[in-house]
Short mmCIF file of C-alpha atoms in Angstrom, two decimals:
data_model
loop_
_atom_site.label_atom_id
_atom_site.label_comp_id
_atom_site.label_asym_id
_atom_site.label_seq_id
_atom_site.Cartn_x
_atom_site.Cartn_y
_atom_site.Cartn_z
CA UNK A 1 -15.79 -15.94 -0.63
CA UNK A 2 -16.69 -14.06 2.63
CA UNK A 3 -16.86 -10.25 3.11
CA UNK A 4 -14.97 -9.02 6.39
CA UNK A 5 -15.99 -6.66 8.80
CA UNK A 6 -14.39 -4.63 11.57
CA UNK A 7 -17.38 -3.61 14.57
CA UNK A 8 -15.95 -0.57 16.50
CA UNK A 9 -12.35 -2.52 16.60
CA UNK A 10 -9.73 -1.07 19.31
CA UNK A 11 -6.26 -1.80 20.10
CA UNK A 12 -3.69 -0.83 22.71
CA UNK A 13 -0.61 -1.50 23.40
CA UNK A 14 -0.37 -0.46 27.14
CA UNK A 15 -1.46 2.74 27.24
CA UNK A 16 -0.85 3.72 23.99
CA UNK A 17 -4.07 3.05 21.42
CA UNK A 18 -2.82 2.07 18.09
CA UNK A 19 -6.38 1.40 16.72
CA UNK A 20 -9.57 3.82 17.90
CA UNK A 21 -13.04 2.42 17.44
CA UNK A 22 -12.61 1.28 14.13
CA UNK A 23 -15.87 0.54 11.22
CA UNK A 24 -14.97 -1.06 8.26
CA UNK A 25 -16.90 -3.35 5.77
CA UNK A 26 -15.39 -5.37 3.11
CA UNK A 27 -17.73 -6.67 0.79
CA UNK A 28 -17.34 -10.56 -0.59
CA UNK A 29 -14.90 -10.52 -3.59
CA UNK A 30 -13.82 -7.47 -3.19
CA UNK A 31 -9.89 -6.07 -3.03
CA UNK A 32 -9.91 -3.27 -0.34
CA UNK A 33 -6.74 -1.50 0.16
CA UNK A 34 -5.48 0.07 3.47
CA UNK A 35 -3.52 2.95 2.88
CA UNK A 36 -1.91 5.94 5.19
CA UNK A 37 1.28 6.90 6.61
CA UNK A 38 3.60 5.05 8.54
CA UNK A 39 2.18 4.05 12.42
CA UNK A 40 -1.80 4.63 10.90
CA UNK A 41 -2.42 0.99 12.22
CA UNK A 42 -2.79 -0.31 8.91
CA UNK A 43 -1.03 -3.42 9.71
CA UNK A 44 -1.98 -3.62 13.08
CA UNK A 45 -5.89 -3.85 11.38
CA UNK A 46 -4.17 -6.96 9.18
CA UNK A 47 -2.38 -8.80 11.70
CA UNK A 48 -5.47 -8.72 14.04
CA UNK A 49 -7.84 -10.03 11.74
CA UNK A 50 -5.05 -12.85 10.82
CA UNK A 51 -4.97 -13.45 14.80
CA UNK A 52 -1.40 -12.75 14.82
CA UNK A 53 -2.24 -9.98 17.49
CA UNK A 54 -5.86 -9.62 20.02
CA UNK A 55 -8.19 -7.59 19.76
CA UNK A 56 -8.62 -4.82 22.95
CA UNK A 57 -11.97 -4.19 22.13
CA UNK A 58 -14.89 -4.76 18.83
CA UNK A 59 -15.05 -7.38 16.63
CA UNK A 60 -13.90 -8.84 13.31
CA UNK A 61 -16.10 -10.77 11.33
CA UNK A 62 -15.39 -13.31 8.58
CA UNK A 63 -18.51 -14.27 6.81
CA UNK A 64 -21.81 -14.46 9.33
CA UNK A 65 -18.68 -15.29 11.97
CA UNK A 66 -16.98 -13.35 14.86
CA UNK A 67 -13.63 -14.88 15.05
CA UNK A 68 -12.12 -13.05 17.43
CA UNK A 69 -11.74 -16.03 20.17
CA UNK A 70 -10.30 -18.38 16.47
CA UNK A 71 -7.07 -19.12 16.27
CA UNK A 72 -5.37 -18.39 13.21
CA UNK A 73 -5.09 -21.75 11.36
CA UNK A 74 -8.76 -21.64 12.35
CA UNK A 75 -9.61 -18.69 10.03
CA UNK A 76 -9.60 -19.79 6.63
CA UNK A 77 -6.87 -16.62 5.86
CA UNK A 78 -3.65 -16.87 3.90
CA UNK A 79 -1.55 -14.05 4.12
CA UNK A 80 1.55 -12.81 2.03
CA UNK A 81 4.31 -11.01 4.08
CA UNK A 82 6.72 -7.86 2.94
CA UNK A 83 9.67 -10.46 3.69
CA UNK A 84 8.56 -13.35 1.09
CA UNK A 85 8.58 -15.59 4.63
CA UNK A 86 10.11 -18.55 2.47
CA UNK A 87 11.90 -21.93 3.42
CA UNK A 88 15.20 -21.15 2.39
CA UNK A 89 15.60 -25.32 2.56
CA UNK A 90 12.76 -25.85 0.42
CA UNK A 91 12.61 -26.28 -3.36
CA UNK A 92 10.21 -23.52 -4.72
CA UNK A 93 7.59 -26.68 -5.17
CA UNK A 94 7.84 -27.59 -1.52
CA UNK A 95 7.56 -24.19 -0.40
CA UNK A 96 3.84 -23.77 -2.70
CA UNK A 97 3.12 -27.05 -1.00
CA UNK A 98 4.18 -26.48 2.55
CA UNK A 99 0.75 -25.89 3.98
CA UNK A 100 -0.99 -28.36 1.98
CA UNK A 101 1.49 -30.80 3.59
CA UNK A 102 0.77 -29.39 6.89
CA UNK A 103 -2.71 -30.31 6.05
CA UNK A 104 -2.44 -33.52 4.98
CA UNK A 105 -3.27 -33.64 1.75
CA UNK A 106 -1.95 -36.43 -0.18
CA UNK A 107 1.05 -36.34 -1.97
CA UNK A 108 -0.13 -36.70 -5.21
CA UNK A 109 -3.02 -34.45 -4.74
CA UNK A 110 -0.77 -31.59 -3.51
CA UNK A 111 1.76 -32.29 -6.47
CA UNK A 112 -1.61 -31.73 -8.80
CA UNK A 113 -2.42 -28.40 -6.93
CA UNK A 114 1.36 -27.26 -6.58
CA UNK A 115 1.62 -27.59 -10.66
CA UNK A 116 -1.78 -25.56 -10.87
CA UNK A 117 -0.56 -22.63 -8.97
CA UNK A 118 3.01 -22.63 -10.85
CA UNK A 119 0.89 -22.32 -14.26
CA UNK A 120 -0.75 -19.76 -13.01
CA UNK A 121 1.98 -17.74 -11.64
CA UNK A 122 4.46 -19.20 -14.43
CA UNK A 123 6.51 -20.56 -11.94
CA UNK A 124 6.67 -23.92 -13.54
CA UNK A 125 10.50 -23.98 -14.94
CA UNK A 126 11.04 -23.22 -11.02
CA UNK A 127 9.61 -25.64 -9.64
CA UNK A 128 12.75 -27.44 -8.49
CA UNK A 129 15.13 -24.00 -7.59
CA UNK A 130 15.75 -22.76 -4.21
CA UNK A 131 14.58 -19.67 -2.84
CA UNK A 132 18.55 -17.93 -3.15
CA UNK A 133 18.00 -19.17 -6.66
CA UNK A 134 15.19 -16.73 -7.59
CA UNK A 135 14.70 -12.66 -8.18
CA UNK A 136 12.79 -10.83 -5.88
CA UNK A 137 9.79 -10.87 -8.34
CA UNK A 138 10.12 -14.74 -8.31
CA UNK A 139 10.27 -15.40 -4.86
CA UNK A 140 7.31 -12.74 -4.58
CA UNK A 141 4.74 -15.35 -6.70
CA UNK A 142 6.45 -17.94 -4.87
CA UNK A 143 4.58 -16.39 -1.44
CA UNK A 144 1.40 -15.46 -3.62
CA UNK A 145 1.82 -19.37 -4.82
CA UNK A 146 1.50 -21.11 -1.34
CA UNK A 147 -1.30 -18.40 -0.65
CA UNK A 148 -3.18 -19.37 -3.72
CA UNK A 149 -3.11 -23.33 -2.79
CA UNK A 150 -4.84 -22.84 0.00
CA UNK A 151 -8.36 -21.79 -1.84
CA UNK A 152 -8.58 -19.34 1.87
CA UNK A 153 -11.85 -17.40 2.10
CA UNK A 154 -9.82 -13.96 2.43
CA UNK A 155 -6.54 -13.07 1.25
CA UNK A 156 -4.17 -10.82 2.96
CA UNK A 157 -1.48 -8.67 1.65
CA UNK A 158 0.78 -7.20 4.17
CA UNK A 159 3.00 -4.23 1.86
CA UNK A 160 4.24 -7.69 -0.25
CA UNK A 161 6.14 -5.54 -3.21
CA UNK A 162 8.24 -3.10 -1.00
CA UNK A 163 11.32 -5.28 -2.07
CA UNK A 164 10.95 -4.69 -5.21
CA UNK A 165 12.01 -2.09 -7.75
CA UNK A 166 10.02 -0.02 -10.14
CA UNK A 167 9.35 -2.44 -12.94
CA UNK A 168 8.92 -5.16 -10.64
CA UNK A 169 6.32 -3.74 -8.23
CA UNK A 170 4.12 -3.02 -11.84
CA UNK A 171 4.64 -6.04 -13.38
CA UNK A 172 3.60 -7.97 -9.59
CA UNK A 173 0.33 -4.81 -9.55
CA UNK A 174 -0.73 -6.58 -12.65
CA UNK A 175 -0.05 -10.08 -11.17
CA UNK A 176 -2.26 -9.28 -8.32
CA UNK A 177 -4.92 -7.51 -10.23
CA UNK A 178 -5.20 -10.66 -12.85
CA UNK A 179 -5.40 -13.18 -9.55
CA UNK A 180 -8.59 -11.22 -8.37
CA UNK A 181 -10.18 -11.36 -11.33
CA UNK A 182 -9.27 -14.85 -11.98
CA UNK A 183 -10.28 -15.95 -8.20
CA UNK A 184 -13.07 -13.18 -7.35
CA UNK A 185 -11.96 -13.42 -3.87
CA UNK A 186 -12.19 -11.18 -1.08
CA UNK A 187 -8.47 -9.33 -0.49
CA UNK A 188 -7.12 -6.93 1.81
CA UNK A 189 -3.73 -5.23 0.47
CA UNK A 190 -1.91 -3.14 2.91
CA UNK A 191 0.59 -0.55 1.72
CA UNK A 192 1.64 3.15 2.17
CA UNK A 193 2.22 3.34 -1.76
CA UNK A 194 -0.77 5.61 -2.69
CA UNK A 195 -0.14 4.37 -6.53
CA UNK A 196 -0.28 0.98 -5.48
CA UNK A 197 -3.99 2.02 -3.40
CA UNK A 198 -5.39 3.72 -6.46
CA UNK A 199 -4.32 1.15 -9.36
CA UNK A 200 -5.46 -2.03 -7.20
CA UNK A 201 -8.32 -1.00 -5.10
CA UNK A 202 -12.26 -1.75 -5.66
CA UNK A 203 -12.11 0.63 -2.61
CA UNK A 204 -9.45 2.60 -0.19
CA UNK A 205 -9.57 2.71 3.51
CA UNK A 206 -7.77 5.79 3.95
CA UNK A 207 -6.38 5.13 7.70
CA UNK A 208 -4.84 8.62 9.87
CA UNK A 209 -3.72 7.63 14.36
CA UNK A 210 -5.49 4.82 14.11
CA UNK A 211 -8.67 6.07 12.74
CA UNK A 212 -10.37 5.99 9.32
CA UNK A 213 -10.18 9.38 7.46
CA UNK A 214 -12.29 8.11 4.44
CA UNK A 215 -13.39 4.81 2.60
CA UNK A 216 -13.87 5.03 -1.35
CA UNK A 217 -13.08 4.32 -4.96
CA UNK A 218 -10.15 5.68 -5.93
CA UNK A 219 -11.81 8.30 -8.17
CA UNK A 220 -13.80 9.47 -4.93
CA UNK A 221 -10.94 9.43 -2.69
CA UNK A 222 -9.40 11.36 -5.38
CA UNK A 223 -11.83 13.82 -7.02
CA UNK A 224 -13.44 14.24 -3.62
CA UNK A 225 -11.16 14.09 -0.42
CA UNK A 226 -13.14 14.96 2.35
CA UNK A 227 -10.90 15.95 4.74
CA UNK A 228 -7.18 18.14 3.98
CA UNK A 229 -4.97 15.13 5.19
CA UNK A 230 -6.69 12.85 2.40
CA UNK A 231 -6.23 15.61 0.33
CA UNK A 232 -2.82 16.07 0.79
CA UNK A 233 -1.76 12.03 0.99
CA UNK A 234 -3.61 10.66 -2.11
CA UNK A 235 -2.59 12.58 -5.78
CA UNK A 236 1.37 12.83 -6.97
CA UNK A 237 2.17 15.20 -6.98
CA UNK A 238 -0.36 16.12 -4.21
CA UNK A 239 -3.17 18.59 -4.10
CA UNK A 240 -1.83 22.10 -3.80
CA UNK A 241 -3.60 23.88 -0.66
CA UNK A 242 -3.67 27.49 -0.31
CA UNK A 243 -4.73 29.47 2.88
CA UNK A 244 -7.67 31.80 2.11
CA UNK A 245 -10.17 33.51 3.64
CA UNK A 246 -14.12 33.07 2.74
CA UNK A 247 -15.49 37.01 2.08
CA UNK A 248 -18.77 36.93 -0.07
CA UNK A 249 -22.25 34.64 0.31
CA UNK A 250 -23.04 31.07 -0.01
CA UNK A 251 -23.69 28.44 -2.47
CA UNK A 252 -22.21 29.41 -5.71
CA UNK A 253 -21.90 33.14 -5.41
CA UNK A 254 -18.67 32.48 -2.59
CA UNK A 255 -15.74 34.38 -3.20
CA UNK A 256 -12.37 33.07 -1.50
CA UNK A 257 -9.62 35.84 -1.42
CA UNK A 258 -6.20 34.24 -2.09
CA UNK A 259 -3.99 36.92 -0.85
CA UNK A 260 -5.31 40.32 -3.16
CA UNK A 261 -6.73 37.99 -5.66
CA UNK A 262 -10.55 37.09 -5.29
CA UNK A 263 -11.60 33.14 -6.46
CA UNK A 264 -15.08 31.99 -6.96
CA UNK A 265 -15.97 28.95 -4.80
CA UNK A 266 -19.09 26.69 -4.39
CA UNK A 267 -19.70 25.97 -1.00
CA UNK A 268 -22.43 23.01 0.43
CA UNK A 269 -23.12 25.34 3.58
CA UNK A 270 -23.05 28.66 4.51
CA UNK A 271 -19.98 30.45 5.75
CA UNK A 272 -19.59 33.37 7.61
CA UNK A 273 -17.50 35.96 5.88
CA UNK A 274 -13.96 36.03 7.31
CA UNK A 275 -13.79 32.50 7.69
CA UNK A 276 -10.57 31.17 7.51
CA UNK A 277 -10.48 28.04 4.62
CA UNK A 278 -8.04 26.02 2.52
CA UNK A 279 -8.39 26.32 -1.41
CA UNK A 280 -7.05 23.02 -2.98
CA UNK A 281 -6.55 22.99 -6.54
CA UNK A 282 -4.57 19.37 -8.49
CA UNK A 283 -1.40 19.97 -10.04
CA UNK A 284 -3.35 19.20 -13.90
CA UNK A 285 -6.05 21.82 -12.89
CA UNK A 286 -4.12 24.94 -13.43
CA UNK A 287 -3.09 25.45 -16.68
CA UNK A 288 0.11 27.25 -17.52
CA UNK A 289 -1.03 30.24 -20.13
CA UNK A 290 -4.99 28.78 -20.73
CA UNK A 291 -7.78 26.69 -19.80
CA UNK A 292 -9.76 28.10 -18.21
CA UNK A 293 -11.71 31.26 -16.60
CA UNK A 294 -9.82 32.47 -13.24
CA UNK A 295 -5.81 32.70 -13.76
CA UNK A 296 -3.24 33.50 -10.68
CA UNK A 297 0.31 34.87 -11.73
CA UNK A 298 3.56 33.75 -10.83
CA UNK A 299 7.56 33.20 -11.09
CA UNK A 300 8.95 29.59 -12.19
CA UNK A 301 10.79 28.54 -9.44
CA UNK A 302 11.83 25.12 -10.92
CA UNK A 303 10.66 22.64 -13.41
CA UNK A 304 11.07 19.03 -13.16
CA UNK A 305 10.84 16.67 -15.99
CA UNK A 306 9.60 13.38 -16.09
CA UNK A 307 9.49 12.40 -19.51
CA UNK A 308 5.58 12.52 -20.07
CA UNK A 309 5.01 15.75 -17.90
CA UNK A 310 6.63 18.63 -16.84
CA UNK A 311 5.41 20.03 -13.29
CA UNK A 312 6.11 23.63 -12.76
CA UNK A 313 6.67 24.93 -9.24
CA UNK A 314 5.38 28.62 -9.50
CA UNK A 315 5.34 31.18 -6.39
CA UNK A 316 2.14 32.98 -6.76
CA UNK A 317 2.47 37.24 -6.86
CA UNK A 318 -1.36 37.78 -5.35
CA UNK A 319 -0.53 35.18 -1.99
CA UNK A 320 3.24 34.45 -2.13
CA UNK A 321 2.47 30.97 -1.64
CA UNK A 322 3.98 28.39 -4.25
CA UNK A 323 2.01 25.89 -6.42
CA UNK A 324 2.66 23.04 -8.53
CA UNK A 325 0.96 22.36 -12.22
CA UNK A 326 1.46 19.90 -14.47
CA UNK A 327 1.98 21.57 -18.10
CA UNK A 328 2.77 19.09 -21.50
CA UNK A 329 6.60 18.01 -21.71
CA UNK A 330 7.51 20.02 -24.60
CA UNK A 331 6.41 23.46 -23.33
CA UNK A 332 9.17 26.03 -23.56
CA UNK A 333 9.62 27.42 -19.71
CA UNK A 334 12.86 28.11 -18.10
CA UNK A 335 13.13 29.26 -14.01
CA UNK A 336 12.56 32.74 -13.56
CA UNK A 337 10.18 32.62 -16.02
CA UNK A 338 6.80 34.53 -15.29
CA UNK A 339 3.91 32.52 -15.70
CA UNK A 340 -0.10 33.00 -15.90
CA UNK A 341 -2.01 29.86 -14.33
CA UNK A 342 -6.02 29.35 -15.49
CA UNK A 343 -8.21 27.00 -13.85
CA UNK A 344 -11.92 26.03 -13.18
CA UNK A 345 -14.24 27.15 -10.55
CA UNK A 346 -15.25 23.85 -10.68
CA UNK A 347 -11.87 21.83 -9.58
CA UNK A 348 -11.44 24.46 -6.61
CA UNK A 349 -11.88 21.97 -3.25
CA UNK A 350 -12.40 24.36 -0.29
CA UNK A 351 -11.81 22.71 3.54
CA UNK A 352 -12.48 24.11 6.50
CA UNK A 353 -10.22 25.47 9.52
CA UNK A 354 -10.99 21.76 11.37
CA UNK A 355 -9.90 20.27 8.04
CA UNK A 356 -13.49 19.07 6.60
CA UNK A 357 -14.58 19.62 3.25
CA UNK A 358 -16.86 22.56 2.44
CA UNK A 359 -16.40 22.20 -1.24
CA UNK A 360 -20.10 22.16 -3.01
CA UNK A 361 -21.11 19.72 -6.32
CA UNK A 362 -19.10 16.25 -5.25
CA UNK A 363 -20.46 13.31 -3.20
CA UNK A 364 -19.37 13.05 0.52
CA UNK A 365 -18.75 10.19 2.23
CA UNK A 366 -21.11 8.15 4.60
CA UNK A 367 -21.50 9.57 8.25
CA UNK A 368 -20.56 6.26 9.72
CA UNK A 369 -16.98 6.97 7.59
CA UNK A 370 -16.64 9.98 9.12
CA UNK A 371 -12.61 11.31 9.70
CA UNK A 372 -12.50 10.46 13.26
CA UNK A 373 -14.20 6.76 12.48
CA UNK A 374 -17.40 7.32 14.48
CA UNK A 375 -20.00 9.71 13.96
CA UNK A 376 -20.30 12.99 16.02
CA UNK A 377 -16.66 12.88 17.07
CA UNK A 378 -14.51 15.67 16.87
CA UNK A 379 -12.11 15.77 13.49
CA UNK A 380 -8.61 14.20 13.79
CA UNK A 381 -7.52 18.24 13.21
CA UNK A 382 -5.18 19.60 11.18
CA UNK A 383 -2.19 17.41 8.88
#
């Protein structure tokens, strides 16, 4: 299976640029996920290299191929859509088989391929139903089904389990996952579900106005955002960000004063002091009572439990700002409550005022990655 690549891809829609000088690489057999907020040009990214829109400027490579100037039955693609995109006239079989039919492949051939799929997707008792006959889930595999008989050389996802509910969209995560394993094919899964990014992904394109904000595993996107926005999108709850100000050295002797309380930092350059910064700390770094060296006091302002976890929203005496930590589910703490908070030097992510990571001791990503998409460009600013 090909790897895909997007050269310094553009789009506009009159004067309005959806998609701003875009560098990706997909390696072969691998299941990169696009991920970011509604209007990031996510799908616009999908639908171009499908064909279903043009490109305004770069180019999109399948394989050792630009296919720009390729029509899209002409690019070896099959894609799964958000709205199933089924024949409601069509028995569940004819649907699988629809564009084997459409490419002539004998009938009996196609009825060998059609059963194949089914197994896979254990669709067989359904062979004969109509689409109004089947759940959501169903008629989900149904669309994976007639991707699947194709054998394309990339598979796209375009936010396929957004119909679904809660159980369904894990039990069709796992149905995915198993598929790429099975097929080792190259797949591109759009969605603006950030669980759906980090369970799925071999890597994330984190996407931000049409530009990429960071591409990574999902432990680097997670344990090392490199800009605030990526920060703040990927974790759930997400990364707490505090405004402080940078008073003392460089390296590991960097103090960051959090209102009248003073927290070590580790910074990979030097700062002046004064400068203004953003200390980001996860919800399961600060510990409610222990845990760790450097504490912060505050006042319970609500607890919400979820059955494995309780997260505690706590406004903070030394900055007035309010936090969120995750403490275990049978701790005793009722609102009003005051609370001590301990973390680790060591999980403190600092950001510049433009929004870049500072932070020291965590890998950054590649130059040509960078949050504006091209090297030497301004950042995107501030979320």
């Amino acid at each position: 299976m090909p790897g895909v690549r997007f050269e310094a891809v553009t789009k506009r829609f009159g004067e309005t640029t959806v998609l701003d000088g875009v560098d990706i690489d997909i390696a072969e057999g691998e299941l990169a996920v696009f991920v970011g907020p509604s209007g990031c040009g996510k799908s616009t990214l999908l639908r171009m290299l499908a064909g279903l829109d043009d490109v305004s400027s770069g180019r999109i490579w399948i394989g050792d191929e630009v296919v720009n100037a390729r029509q899209p039955r002409e690019r070896d693609i099959a894609m799964v859509f958000q709205s199933y995109a089924l024949y409601p006239h069509l028995t569940v079989e004819q649907n699988i088989g629809f564009p084997l039919r459409m490419t002539g492949v004998p009938r009996h051939e196609r009825r060998r391929q059609v059963e194949a799929a089914a197994a896979l997707l254990e669709l067989t008792p359904l062979l004969d139903r109509y689409p109004r006959q089947l759940s959501g889930g169903q008629r989900q595999r149904v669309a994976m089904g007639r991707a699947i008989v194709r054998n394309p050389a990339v598979f796209l996802f375009d936010e396929p389990l957004s119909n679904l509910d809660a159980a369904l969209r894990l039990q069709m995560r796992l149905e995915i996952a198993r598929l790429h394993r099975e097929f080792a094919a190259t797949m591109i899964y759009v969605t603006h579900d950030q669980v759906e990014a980090m369970t799925l992904a071999d890597r994330i394109v984190v996407l931000r106005d049409g530009r990429v904000e960071q591409i990574g595993t999902p432990r680097d996107i997670y344990t090392a955002p490199r800009t605030r926005f990526v920060a703040s999108f990927i974790g759930a709850p997400q990364m707490n960000l505090l405004d402080a100000t940078l008073i003392e050295g460089a390296g590991s002797s960097t103090l960051a004063r959090l209102g009248s309380a003073d927290v070590p930092v580790s910074l990979a350059r030097a700062a002046p002091s004064g400068t203004r910064a953003t200390l980001g700390l996860r919800p399961e770094a600060l510990v409610p009572g222990g845990g760790g060296p450097f504490g912060l006091i505050g006042t319970v302002r609500h607890a919400e439990y979820l059955g494995s976890m309780l997260y505690l929203h706590v406004s903070l005496d030394d900055c007035g700002q309010t936090v969120v930590a995750a403490a275990p589910p049978n701790r005793a703490v009722q609102v009003g409550d005051r609370l001590g908070l301990r973390f680790s030097a060591d999980d403190v992510h600092v950001f510049d005022e433009a929004g870049y990571r500072i932070s020291d001791g965590r890998p950054e990503a590649s130059p040509s990655h960078s949050p504006a998409g091209q090297p030497g460009q301004a950042p995107v600013g501030d979320p």
